[in-house]
Short mmCIF file of C-alpha atoms and ligand atoms in Angstrom, two decimals:
data_model
loop_
_atom_site.label_atom_id
_atom_site.label_comp_id
_atom_site.label_asym_id
_atom_site.label_seq_id
_atom_site.Cartn_x
_atom_site.Cartn_y
_atom_site.Cartn_z
CA MET A 742 -0.04 0.13 0.35
CA GLU A 743 1.23 3.41 -0.80
CA ASP A 744 1.82 6.31 1.87
CA ILE A 745 -1.18 9.00 1.84
CA ARG A 746 -0.12 11.73 0.46
CA LEU A 747 -1.51 15.34 -1.16
CA LYS A 748 -1.31 14.54 -4.63
CA ASP A 749 -1.66 18.66 -5.85
CA LEU A 750 -2.77 21.80 -4.23
CA THR A 751 -6.32 21.58 -5.53
CA LEU A 752 -9.33 21.75 -2.93
CA ASP A 753 -10.75 18.42 -4.23
CA SER A 754 -6.94 16.69 -3.55
CA ILE A 755 -6.43 18.53 0.01
CA LEU A 756 -10.55 17.36 1.16
CA GLU A 757 -9.68 13.69 -0.07
CA LEU A 758 -6.48 13.68 2.17
CA VAL A 759 -8.20 14.94 4.84
CA LYS A 760 -10.92 12.68 4.73
CA THR A 761 -8.59 9.56 4.13
CA LYS A 762 -6.62 10.32 7.11
CA ASN A 763 -9.38 11.49 9.32
CA PRO A 764 -12.43 9.27 8.53
CA GLU A 765 -15.78 10.03 10.94
CA GLN A 766 -14.12 13.25 12.05
CA LYS A 767 -16.83 15.50 10.26
CA GLU A 768 -16.31 18.89 12.08
CA PHE A 769 -12.91 18.78 11.54
CA TYR A 770 -13.20 18.41 7.56
CA GLN A 771 -16.04 21.03 7.69
CA ALA A 772 -13.57 23.51 9.17
CA VAL A 773 -10.93 22.50 6.66
CA GLN A 774 -13.22 22.89 3.91
CA GLU A 775 -14.36 26.36 5.49
CA VAL A 776 -10.52 27.24 5.40
CA MET A 777 -9.54 26.02 2.39
CA GLU A 778 -12.50 27.07 -0.09
CA THR A 779 -10.78 30.60 0.27
CA VAL A 780 -7.09 29.94 1.08
CA VAL A 781 -6.48 27.35 -2.14
CA PRO A 782 -7.29 30.21 -4.38
CA PHE A 783 -4.99 32.62 -2.70
CA ILE A 784 -2.00 30.07 -2.79
CA LYS A 785 -2.32 29.41 -6.35
CA ASP A 786 -1.73 33.25 -7.12
CA HIS A 787 1.22 32.93 -4.50
CA LYS A 788 4.14 30.93 -5.13
CA LYS A 789 5.57 31.17 -1.93
CA TYR A 790 2.77 29.10 -0.06
CA GLN A 791 2.99 26.26 -2.86
CA GLN A 792 6.01 25.19 -1.17
CA SER A 793 5.99 21.40 -0.66
CA GLY A 794 4.46 19.82 2.55
CA LEU A 795 2.94 23.15 4.22
CA ILE A 796 -0.43 22.52 3.53
CA GLU A 797 0.07 18.96 4.72
CA ARG A 798 1.98 20.60 8.00
CA LEU A 799 -0.98 22.87 8.71
CA LEU A 800 -3.64 20.23 8.21
CA GLU A 801 -1.86 17.80 10.95
CA PRO A 802 -1.90 18.59 14.78
CA GLU A 803 1.64 19.08 16.21
CA ARG A 804 0.15 16.69 19.04
CA SER A 805 -2.90 15.10 19.96
CA VAL A 806 -3.36 13.59 23.69
CA MET A 807 -6.41 11.48 24.73
CA PHE A 808 -6.17 10.25 28.45
CA ARG A 809 -8.34 8.50 30.95
CA VAL A 810 -10.19 10.61 33.79
CA PRO A 811 -11.29 8.45 36.64
CA TRP A 812 -13.46 10.13 39.07
CA GLU A 813 -15.93 9.43 41.91
CA ASP A 814 -19.47 10.40 41.79
CA LYS A 815 -21.63 11.65 44.76
CA ASP A 816 -23.05 7.86 45.40
CA GLY A 817 -19.52 6.43 45.61
CA THR A 818 -19.57 5.17 41.95
CA TYR A 819 -16.13 5.18 40.18
CA ARG A 820 -16.68 6.65 36.84
CA VAL A 821 -14.31 6.91 33.78
CA ASN A 822 -14.36 9.92 31.03
CA ARG A 823 -12.20 10.68 28.41
CA GLY A 824 -9.78 13.74 28.10
CA PHE A 825 -8.05 15.39 25.07
CA ARG A 826 -5.76 18.27 24.57
CA VAL A 827 -5.05 18.75 20.48
CA GLN A 828 -1.64 21.20 20.18
CA PHE A 829 -2.20 22.01 16.75
CA ASN A 830 0.24 24.68 15.67
CA SER A 831 3.05 26.46 17.54
CA ALA A 832 4.41 28.74 15.03
CA LEU A 833 3.09 31.76 16.52
CA GLY A 834 3.36 30.95 20.42
CA PRO A 835 2.71 28.75 22.69
CA TYR A 836 -0.61 26.99 21.92
CA LYS A 837 -3.64 28.51 23.50
CA GLY A 838 -7.61 27.69 23.18
CA GLY A 839 -10.33 26.56 25.67
CA LEU A 840 -11.36 23.65 27.35
CA ARG A 841 -14.83 22.37 26.74
CA PHE A 842 -16.82 19.78 28.84
CA HIS A 843 -20.02 18.43 27.08
CA PRO A 844 -21.10 14.90 26.26
CA SER A 845 -20.84 15.38 22.61
CA VAL A 846 -16.73 16.03 23.05
CA ASN A 847 -14.73 13.37 20.90
CA LEU A 848 -11.57 13.58 19.08
CA GLY A 849 -12.84 15.30 15.46
CA ILE A 850 -14.54 18.14 17.54
CA ILE A 851 -11.47 19.18 19.64
CA LYS A 852 -9.42 18.99 16.37
CA PHE A 853 -11.99 21.35 14.67
CA LEU A 854 -11.82 23.75 17.38
CA ALA A 855 -7.85 23.96 17.39
CA PHE A 856 -7.32 24.08 13.74
CA GLU A 857 -10.06 27.12 14.17
CA GLN A 858 -8.33 28.35 17.01
CA THR A 859 -5.31 28.62 15.12
CA PHE A 860 -6.29 31.13 12.42
CA LYS A 861 -8.04 32.92 15.15
CA ASN A 862 -4.89 33.54 17.23
CA SER A 863 -3.16 34.58 14.40
CA LEU A 864 -5.89 37.25 13.95
CA THR A 865 -5.61 38.64 17.31
CA GLY A 866 -1.95 39.64 16.17
CA LEU A 867 -0.85 38.04 19.75
CA PRO A 868 2.11 35.96 19.90
CA LEU A 869 -0.49 32.48 20.17
CA GLY A 870 -0.27 29.36 18.84
CA GLY A 871 -3.64 27.30 18.52
CA GLY A 872 -4.74 24.28 20.69
CA LYS A 873 -7.96 23.28 22.25
CA GLY A 874 -8.97 20.12 24.76
CA GLY A 875 -11.68 19.05 26.93
CA SER A 876 -14.05 15.95 28.04
CA ASP A 877 -16.85 14.01 27.21
CA PHE A 878 -17.80 15.09 30.78
CA ASN A 879 -21.33 16.88 31.77
CA PRO A 880 -21.11 19.17 34.58
CA ARG A 881 -24.83 20.28 34.07
CA ASP A 882 -26.18 17.47 36.19
CA LYS A 883 -23.50 17.14 38.84
CA THR A 884 -23.18 18.34 42.33
CA ASP A 885 -20.26 21.15 43.07
CA ALA A 886 -18.12 18.34 44.80
CA GLU A 887 -18.41 16.06 41.62
CA VAL A 888 -17.43 18.69 39.31
CA MET A 889 -14.51 19.65 41.69
CA ARG A 890 -13.31 15.79 41.80
CA PHE A 891 -13.49 15.76 38.11
CA CYS A 892 -11.30 18.70 37.67
CA GLN A 893 -8.96 17.68 39.86
CA SER A 894 -8.46 14.22 38.17
CA PHE A 895 -8.66 15.63 34.84
CA MET A 896 -5.96 18.37 35.60
CA SER A 897 -3.93 15.46 37.15
CA GLU A 898 -3.48 14.13 33.80
CA LEU A 899 -3.23 17.52 31.77
CA ARG A 900 -0.68 18.83 33.91
CA ARG A 901 2.20 16.70 32.31
CA TYR A 902 1.09 18.80 28.37
CA ILE A 903 0.70 22.62 29.89
CA SER A 904 3.00 25.23 31.00
CA LYS A 905 2.61 28.87 31.25
CA ASP A 906 5.36 28.93 28.49
CA THR A 907 4.21 25.90 26.28
CA ASP A 908 0.31 25.44 26.12
CA VAL A 909 -1.85 27.85 28.40
CA PRO A 910 -5.75 26.47 28.05
CA ALA A 911 -8.84 28.47 29.16
CA GLY A 912 -12.56 28.00 29.23
CA ASP A 913 -15.28 27.23 26.51
CA ILE A 914 -18.43 25.31 26.74
CA GLY A 915 -19.36 23.78 29.99
CA VAL A 916 -15.96 25.35 31.72
CA GLY A 917 -16.30 28.62 33.60
CA GLU A 918 -15.04 30.00 36.69
CA ARG A 919 -15.60 27.49 38.61
CA GLU A 920 -14.22 24.72 36.38
CA ILE A 921 -11.35 26.93 35.85
CA GLY A 922 -10.56 27.76 39.65
CA TYR A 923 -10.57 23.62 40.30
CA MET A 924 -8.03 23.24 37.59
CA PHE A 925 -5.99 26.21 38.48
CA GLY A 926 -6.04 24.79 42.26
CA GLN A 927 -5.05 21.19 41.57
CA TYR A 928 -2.44 22.53 38.98
CA LYS A 929 -1.25 24.63 41.88
CA ARG A 930 -0.94 22.11 44.21
CA LEU A 931 0.86 19.51 41.88
CA THR A 932 3.67 21.67 40.81
CA ALA A 933 4.13 24.39 43.74
CA GLU A 934 3.61 26.66 41.45
CA PHE A 935 1.80 30.06 41.29
CA THR A 936 1.56 30.48 37.41
CA GLY A 937 -0.43 31.82 34.59
CA VAL A 938 -0.88 28.28 33.15
CA ILE A 939 -4.49 28.86 32.80
CA THR A 940 -6.87 31.90 31.81
CA GLY A 941 -10.69 32.81 32.79
CA LYS A 942 -9.11 33.09 36.31
CA GLY A 943 -10.98 34.26 39.00
CA LEU A 944 -10.00 38.22 39.64
CA ALA A 945 -9.01 37.29 43.37
CA TYR A 946 -5.83 35.17 41.78
CA GLY A 947 -4.75 36.55 38.76
CA GLY A 948 -7.73 36.79 36.44
CA SER A 949 -7.85 39.76 34.25
CA LYS A 950 -10.93 42.21 34.05
CA VAL A 951 -12.95 41.87 31.11
CA ARG A 952 -11.99 38.22 30.49
CA THR A 953 -15.67 37.22 31.21
CA GLN A 954 -17.33 39.84 29.13
CA SER A 955 -14.49 40.31 26.43
CA THR A 956 -15.94 37.29 23.72
CA GLY A 957 -19.40 38.65 23.57
CA TYR A 958 -18.29 42.23 24.18
CA GLY A 959 -15.58 41.88 21.01
CA LEU A 960 -18.47 40.20 19.06
CA LEU A 961 -20.37 43.47 19.41
CA TYR A 962 -17.48 45.74 18.68
CA PHE A 963 -16.84 43.63 15.70
CA VAL A 964 -20.57 43.66 14.68
CA ASN A 965 -20.88 47.47 15.03
CA GLU A 966 -17.52 47.57 12.52
CA MET A 967 -19.39 45.44 10.26
CA LEU A 968 -22.50 47.56 10.36
CA LYS A 969 -20.52 50.72 9.72
CA GLU A 970 -19.75 49.71 6.37
CA GLY A 971 -23.38 50.67 4.50
CA HIS A 972 -25.54 49.92 7.66
CA GLY A 973 -25.25 52.55 9.96
CA SER A 974 -24.35 50.99 13.39
CA ILE A 975 -25.74 48.28 15.88
CA ASP A 976 -27.84 51.49 17.40
CA GLY A 977 -31.65 50.70 16.70
CA LYS A 978 -31.41 47.14 15.57
CA THR A 979 -32.91 44.23 16.38
CA VAL A 980 -31.01 41.25 17.68
CA ALA A 981 -31.71 37.48 18.15
CA ILE A 982 -28.95 35.78 20.23
CA SER A 983 -28.74 31.75 20.52
CA GLY A 984 -27.18 30.55 24.02
CA SER A 985 -27.62 31.89 27.22
CA GLY A 986 -24.33 31.29 28.33
CA ASN A 987 -21.04 33.15 28.61
CA VAL A 988 -20.59 34.50 25.22
CA ALA A 989 -24.58 35.14 24.82
CA GLN A 990 -24.87 37.06 28.10
CA PHE A 991 -22.16 39.36 27.15
CA ALA A 992 -23.08 39.86 23.57
CA CYS A 993 -26.58 40.76 24.95
CA GLU A 994 -25.21 43.10 27.73
CA LYS A 995 -23.20 45.09 25.11
CA ALA A 996 -25.78 45.12 22.38
CA ILE A 997 -28.04 46.83 24.87
CA ASP A 998 -25.16 49.14 25.84
CA LEU A 999 -25.00 50.03 22.16
CA GLY A 1000 -28.41 50.71 21.69
CA ALA A 1001 -29.82 47.63 20.07
CA GLN A 1002 -33.00 45.63 21.30
CA VAL A 1003 -32.48 41.84 22.14
CA VAL A 1004 -35.60 40.11 21.26
CA ALA A 1005 -34.44 36.29 21.75
CA MET A 1006 -32.36 34.38 23.66
CA SER A 1007 -32.03 30.27 24.35
CA ASP A 1008 -30.61 27.18 25.67
CA SER A 1009 -30.53 23.34 24.33
CA ASN A 1010 -34.06 22.95 24.91
CA GLY A 1011 -35.82 26.08 23.67
CA SER A 1012 -35.78 29.77 23.10
CA ILE A 1013 -37.73 32.65 24.35
CA TYR A 1014 -39.17 35.70 22.28
CA ASP A 1015 -39.63 38.99 24.10
CA LYS A 1016 -41.08 41.74 21.86
CA ASP A 1017 -40.15 44.24 24.27
CA GLY A 1018 -36.50 43.78 24.43
CA ILE A 1019 -34.33 42.42 27.15
CA ASP A 1020 -33.43 45.10 29.33
CA GLU A 1021 -30.62 45.36 31.80
CA GLU A 1022 -32.82 44.04 34.82
CA LYS A 1023 -33.87 40.92 32.63
CA LEU A 1024 -30.52 39.88 31.83
CA ASN A 1025 -29.37 39.96 35.38
CA TYR A 1026 -32.04 37.75 35.95
CA ILE A 1027 -30.93 35.35 32.72
CA LYS A 1028 -27.43 35.56 34.39
CA HIS A 1029 -28.44 34.54 37.95
CA LEU A 1030 -30.64 31.75 36.33
CA LYS A 1031 -28.09 30.28 34.21
CA ASN A 1032 -25.03 30.79 36.10
CA MET A 1033 -26.01 30.50 40.06
CA LYS A 1034 -29.28 28.71 39.70
CA ARG A 1035 -28.28 26.40 36.64
CA GLY A 1036 -31.91 26.72 35.52
CA ARG A 1037 -33.47 26.67 32.18
CA ILE A 1038 -34.78 29.52 29.97
CA LYS A 1039 -37.88 28.49 30.00
CA GLU A 1040 -38.25 30.21 33.25
CA TYR A 1041 -37.64 33.51 32.00
CA ALA A 1042 -40.73 33.22 29.62
CA GLU A 1043 -42.75 32.23 32.79
CA LYS A 1044 -41.66 35.25 34.88
CA TYR A 1045 -41.59 37.75 32.08
CA ASN A 1046 -44.94 36.63 30.26
CA SER A 1047 -43.07 36.41 26.89
CA GLU A 1048 -42.95 33.44 24.20
CA TYR A 1049 -41.06 30.37 25.18
CA LYS A 1050 -40.90 27.54 22.17
CA GLU A 1051 -38.63 24.26 22.14
CA VAL A 1052 -37.07 25.81 18.71
CA THR A 1053 -34.05 27.47 17.93
CA PRO A 1054 -34.51 31.62 18.01
CA TRP A 1055 -33.93 32.09 14.15
CA ASN A 1056 -37.43 32.23 13.29
CA VAL A 1057 -37.67 35.68 14.37
CA ASP A 1058 -37.92 39.26 13.30
CA CYS A 1059 -34.49 40.35 13.54
CA ASP A 1060 -31.54 42.94 11.75
CA VAL A 1061 -28.95 41.22 13.56
CA ALA A 1062 -28.98 37.03 14.30
CA LEU A 1063 -25.75 36.06 16.44
CA PRO A 1064 -25.72 32.64 17.29
CA CYS A 1065 -23.57 31.80 20.26
CA ALA A 1066 -24.20 28.16 21.48
CA ALA A 1067 -22.89 25.96 19.52
CA GLU A 1068 -21.57 24.12 16.36
CA ASN A 1069 -24.02 23.95 13.23
CA GLU A 1070 -27.21 25.63 14.87
CA ILE A 1071 -27.66 27.52 11.63
CA THR A 1072 -28.12 25.22 8.49
CA ALA A 1073 -29.57 25.84 4.99
CA LYS A 1074 -32.85 25.63 6.67
CA GLU A 1075 -32.35 28.40 8.98
CA ALA A 1076 -30.37 30.51 6.93
CA LYS A 1077 -33.22 30.48 4.48
CA THR A 1078 -35.23 31.66 7.28
CA LEU A 1079 -33.44 34.49 8.22
CA VAL A 1080 -33.15 35.51 4.54
CA LYS A 1081 -37.00 35.27 4.52
CA ASN A 1082 -37.04 37.37 7.36
CA LYS A 1083 -34.55 40.31 5.80
CA VAL A 1084 -31.59 39.95 8.46
CA ILE A 1085 -28.81 42.43 7.54
CA CYS A 1086 -25.83 40.48 9.29
CA VAL A 1087 -24.89 37.22 10.91
CA ALA A 1088 -22.15 37.11 12.81
CA GLU A 1089 -20.64 33.96 14.70
CA GLY A 1090 -20.75 34.36 18.65
CA ALA A 1091 -19.79 30.60 18.72
CA ASN A 1092 -17.23 28.24 16.81
CA MET A 1093 -18.58 27.18 13.33
CA PRO A 1094 -22.18 27.66 14.44
CA CYS A 1095 -22.99 27.91 10.54
CA THR A 1096 -22.93 25.27 8.17
CA VAL A 1097 -20.96 25.53 4.88
CA ASP A 1098 -24.70 25.43 2.92
CA ALA A 1099 -25.83 27.96 5.22
CA ILE A 1100 -23.09 30.40 4.97
CA LYS A 1101 -23.67 29.94 0.77
CA ILE A 1102 -27.15 31.01 1.35
CA LEU A 1103 -26.51 33.90 3.43
CA GLN A 1104 -23.49 35.13 1.30
CA GLU A 1105 -25.59 34.88 -2.11
CA SER A 1106 -28.53 36.73 -0.45
CA GLY A 1107 -26.64 39.75 0.39
CA VAL A 1108 -26.45 38.93 4.34
CA ILE A 1109 -23.01 40.40 5.77
CA TYR A 1110 -21.99 37.16 7.58
CA ALA A 1111 -18.72 36.81 9.13
CA PRO A 1112 -17.00 33.85 10.69
CA GLY A 1113 -16.38 33.17 14.54
CA LYS A 1114 -12.37 32.90 14.11
CA ALA A 1115 -12.64 36.79 13.39
CA THR A 1116 -15.87 37.73 15.49
CA ASN A 1117 -15.32 35.82 18.61
CA ALA A 1118 -11.48 36.40 18.81
CA GLY A 1119 -12.09 39.06 21.66
CA GLY A 1120 -12.43 35.85 24.23
CA VAL A 1121 -8.72 34.67 23.32
CA ALA A 1122 -7.27 38.29 22.74
CA VAL A 1123 -8.30 39.02 26.83
CA SER A 1124 -6.88 35.50 27.65
CA GLY A 1125 -3.55 36.94 25.78
CA LEU A 1126 -3.68 39.67 27.61
CA GLU A 1127 -3.93 37.96 31.02
CA MET A 1128 -0.91 35.95 30.26
CA THR A 1129 1.01 39.17 29.88
CA GLN A 1130 -0.33 40.71 33.20
CA ASN A 1131 0.40 37.11 35.01
CA ALA A 1132 3.82 37.12 33.48
CA ASN A 1133 4.46 40.81 34.53
CA ARG A 1134 2.36 40.35 38.11
CA LEU A 1135 0.29 43.20 36.91
CA SER A 1136 -3.28 44.06 37.17
CA TRP A 1137 -5.03 46.26 34.51
CA SER A 1138 -7.94 48.44 35.14
CA PHE A 1139 -11.24 47.17 33.25
CA ASP A 1140 -11.25 50.41 31.23
CA THR A 1141 -7.58 49.46 30.09
CA VAL A 1142 -8.39 45.79 29.14
CA ASP A 1143 -11.57 47.13 27.46
CA GLU A 1144 -9.99 49.54 25.17
CA ARG A 1145 -7.15 47.24 24.41
CA LEU A 1146 -10.35 44.74 23.50
CA VAL A 1147 -11.62 47.37 21.15
CA LYS A 1148 -8.51 48.26 19.32
CA ILE A 1149 -8.01 44.56 18.81
CA MET A 1150 -11.48 43.96 17.46
CA LYS A 1151 -11.07 46.86 14.88
CA ARG A 1152 -7.76 45.46 13.79
CA ILE A 1153 -9.02 42.19 12.98
CA HIS A 1154 -11.77 44.05 11.08
CA LYS A 1155 -9.40 45.90 9.19
CA LYS A 1156 -7.47 42.93 8.16
CA CYS A 1157 -10.74 41.08 7.34
CA VAL A 1158 -11.49 44.07 4.78
CA LYS A 1159 -8.15 44.13 3.39
CA TYR A 1160 -8.13 40.88 2.33
CA GLY A 1161 -11.92 39.99 1.84
CA LYS A 1162 -12.92 42.97 -0.34
CA ASN A 1163 -14.41 42.34 -3.57
CA ARG A 1164 -15.55 45.36 -5.43
CA ASP A 1165 -18.12 46.68 -3.73
CA GLN A 1166 -18.57 43.71 -1.16
CA ILE A 1167 -16.58 42.07 1.88
CA ASN A 1168 -16.11 38.46 2.43
CA TYR A 1169 -15.36 38.44 5.69
CA LEU A 1170 -15.00 34.70 5.70
CA LYS A 1171 -12.30 35.19 2.69
CA GLY A 1172 -10.44 37.72 4.47
CA ALA A 1173 -10.35 36.49 7.75
CA ASN A 1174 -9.22 32.89 6.44
CA ILE A 1175 -6.36 34.66 4.12
CA ALA A 1176 -5.15 36.95 6.97
CA GLY A 1177 -5.10 34.21 9.51
CA PHE A 1178 -3.42 32.02 7.35
CA ILE A 1179 -0.56 34.28 6.02
CA LYS A 1180 0.84 35.12 9.21
CA VAL A 1181 1.04 31.50 10.17
CA ALA A 1182 2.33 30.23 7.05
CA ASP A 1183 4.95 32.88 7.34
CA ALA A 1184 6.07 31.89 10.73
CA MET A 1185 5.77 28.21 9.28
CA ILE A 1186 8.26 28.81 6.47
CA ALA A 1187 10.65 30.53 8.57
CA GLN A 1188 10.85 27.76 11.02
CA GLY A 1189 11.67 24.99 8.28
CA ASN A 1190 10.35 21.49 8.16
CA VAL A 1191 9.53 21.11 11.57
P1 NDP B 2283 -21.59 27.89 27.68
O1 NDP B 2283 -21.15 26.41 28.61
O2 NDP B 2283 -21.35 29.29 28.87
O3 NDP B 2283 -22.63 28.14 26.94
C1 NDP B 2283 -23.29 27.46 26.08
C2 NDP B 2283 -24.76 27.88 25.64
O4 NDP B 2283 -25.11 27.56 24.34
C3 NDP B 2283 -25.55 27.37 26.89
O5 NDP B 2283 -27.09 28.23 26.74
C4 NDP B 2283 -26.01 26.08 25.90
O6 NDP B 2283 -27.62 25.40 26.44
C5 NDP B 2283 -26.36 26.41 24.86
N1 NDP B 2283 -26.22 25.10 23.81
C6 NDP B 2283 -24.90 24.35 23.95
N2 NDP B 2283 -25.29 23.40 23.18
C7 NDP B 2283 -26.31 23.45 22.45
C8 NDP B 2283 -26.65 22.87 21.38
N3 NDP B 2283 -26.43 21.78 20.89
N4 NDP B 2283 -27.61 23.20 20.98
C9 NDP B 2283 -28.61 24.39 21.44
N5 NDP B 2283 -27.81 25.33 22.36
C10 NDP B 2283 -26.63 24.92 23.08
O7 NDP B 2283 -20.28 28.21 26.45
P2 NDP B 2283 -19.73 29.34 26.25
O8 NDP B 2283 -20.76 30.87 25.98
O9 NDP B 2283 -18.34 29.93 26.78
O10 NDP B 2283 -19.62 29.27 24.81
C11 NDP B 2283 -20.62 29.05 23.42
C12 NDP B 2283 -20.02 29.13 22.02
O11 NDP B 2283 -18.82 30.20 22.05
C13 NDP B 2283 -19.10 27.79 22.15
O12 NDP B 2283 -19.22 27.13 20.24
C14 NDP B 2283 -17.96 28.05 22.11
O13 NDP B 2283 -16.60 27.37 21.63
C15 NDP B 2283 -17.55 29.41 21.57
N6 NDP B 2283 -16.88 30.29 22.18
C16 NDP B 2283 -16.50 30.45 23.66
C17 NDP B 2283 -15.92 31.70 24.09
C18 NDP B 2283 -15.46 31.87 25.35
O14 NDP B 2283 -14.77 32.69 25.77
N7 NDP B 2283 -16.04 31.29 26.47
C19 NDP B 2283 -14.53 32.06 23.34
C20 NDP B 2283 -14.67 31.78 21.61
C21 NDP B 2283 -16.10 31.02 21.50
P3 NDP B 2283 -27.66 24.38 27.54
O15 NDP B 2283 -27.29 25.72 29.23
O16 NDP B 2283 -29.07 24.12 27.50
O17 NDP B 2283 -26.31 23.87 28.08
#
């Protein structure tokens, strides 16, 4: 049998290689397709990037670790989950990317997230490589003590592969301040070191101001820049948001702050529609409901007498749609509904929430669409700022960090415009992919075939 190799630098050959080498990893395949559809034509026009082995190396993680996570539940039963860390690309700096705890987690999902993270981190302009990790553990139906025991066991193994200078994880779905705290505590105990090995920490022990808000706030700063290109601004626009977790909550907060009216939010069971808009008080209720009570969004509808349906929030009248929950939540069907309802802008708070078909429908219908690697990069950007503060034993003010976040998001927007402008339209997907690619590829070429 022959070696499996890339035949040529066409999209078909690249996708064939990925499919053959990663059977069953459909999310990873999808992420590669999304990036390569725009990057391959660029490579064709730029000889430098046709160097042998470059694309194969870009598609292969530097390292993928899978490990056993044994823990004890509240009934004294021994349970076992699977842990992952994919260190995808360190051309630009130490691996950086969150940890996801959700039953759907598998190697393909973590690989797609780590691949995306590589380009996202490149776009931030900070010296960060790309990685991602997590477990198929579901913290949602567990007690605090169970979550703590799980996090301690997870970190007992993960610590072998991370450090403040090599790989710095953070949060993602199912991993918030509570989980970060337990993991940081265990790392400190095992190494007897107090270092910035993980970001998203509590403010009392090395966390950065604005980290909690950063992904949602950054998303809105980016959307505002998008709308300024011919659609005014976010002020006065109607917004629908999916999810009601970290990203969704702070996207909602900043949207309200910038004068928009948020009418819909959701969780994995269903969505609420509040025609009067979610104001600050109602949002505080959602934060308490989701973060402290770990309740369901349905309770919002009961409290504020609004609509609740066991469907996604994409069937409501809105100017701006912000998917902030999970991958592939907007398929061709939802995209057609959004187009029918005359949505102006779709910007991804989540990672890969739109399918390839959905993106095509949105773009062909004139909806301005921007991918998560650009729009949700605010989270990792502030994580990068947290690393800088930790390394220098500093704690910057809220305003200082927020101002830097605004600047970073504006800079990312500019890069997308630079590489994505086609006549009178901006193709944000193309712009983000090419801008992200150039920096990583240049660094890889400079560092040789490693
Ligand atoms: P959280 O766990 O805080 O919240 C996730 C939200 O999405 C919850 O409301 C959850 O509902 C909902 N959800 C999860 N899975 C599904 C599903 N299959 N269908 C519908 N709803 C679902 O996660 P985050 O807010 O941190 O992350 C949300 C997205 O943003 C993810 O794609 C993540 O990768 C991405 N992201 C996060 C960053 C961060 O800084 N946190 C940074 C960049 C990207 P329920 O409560 O019912 O589970």
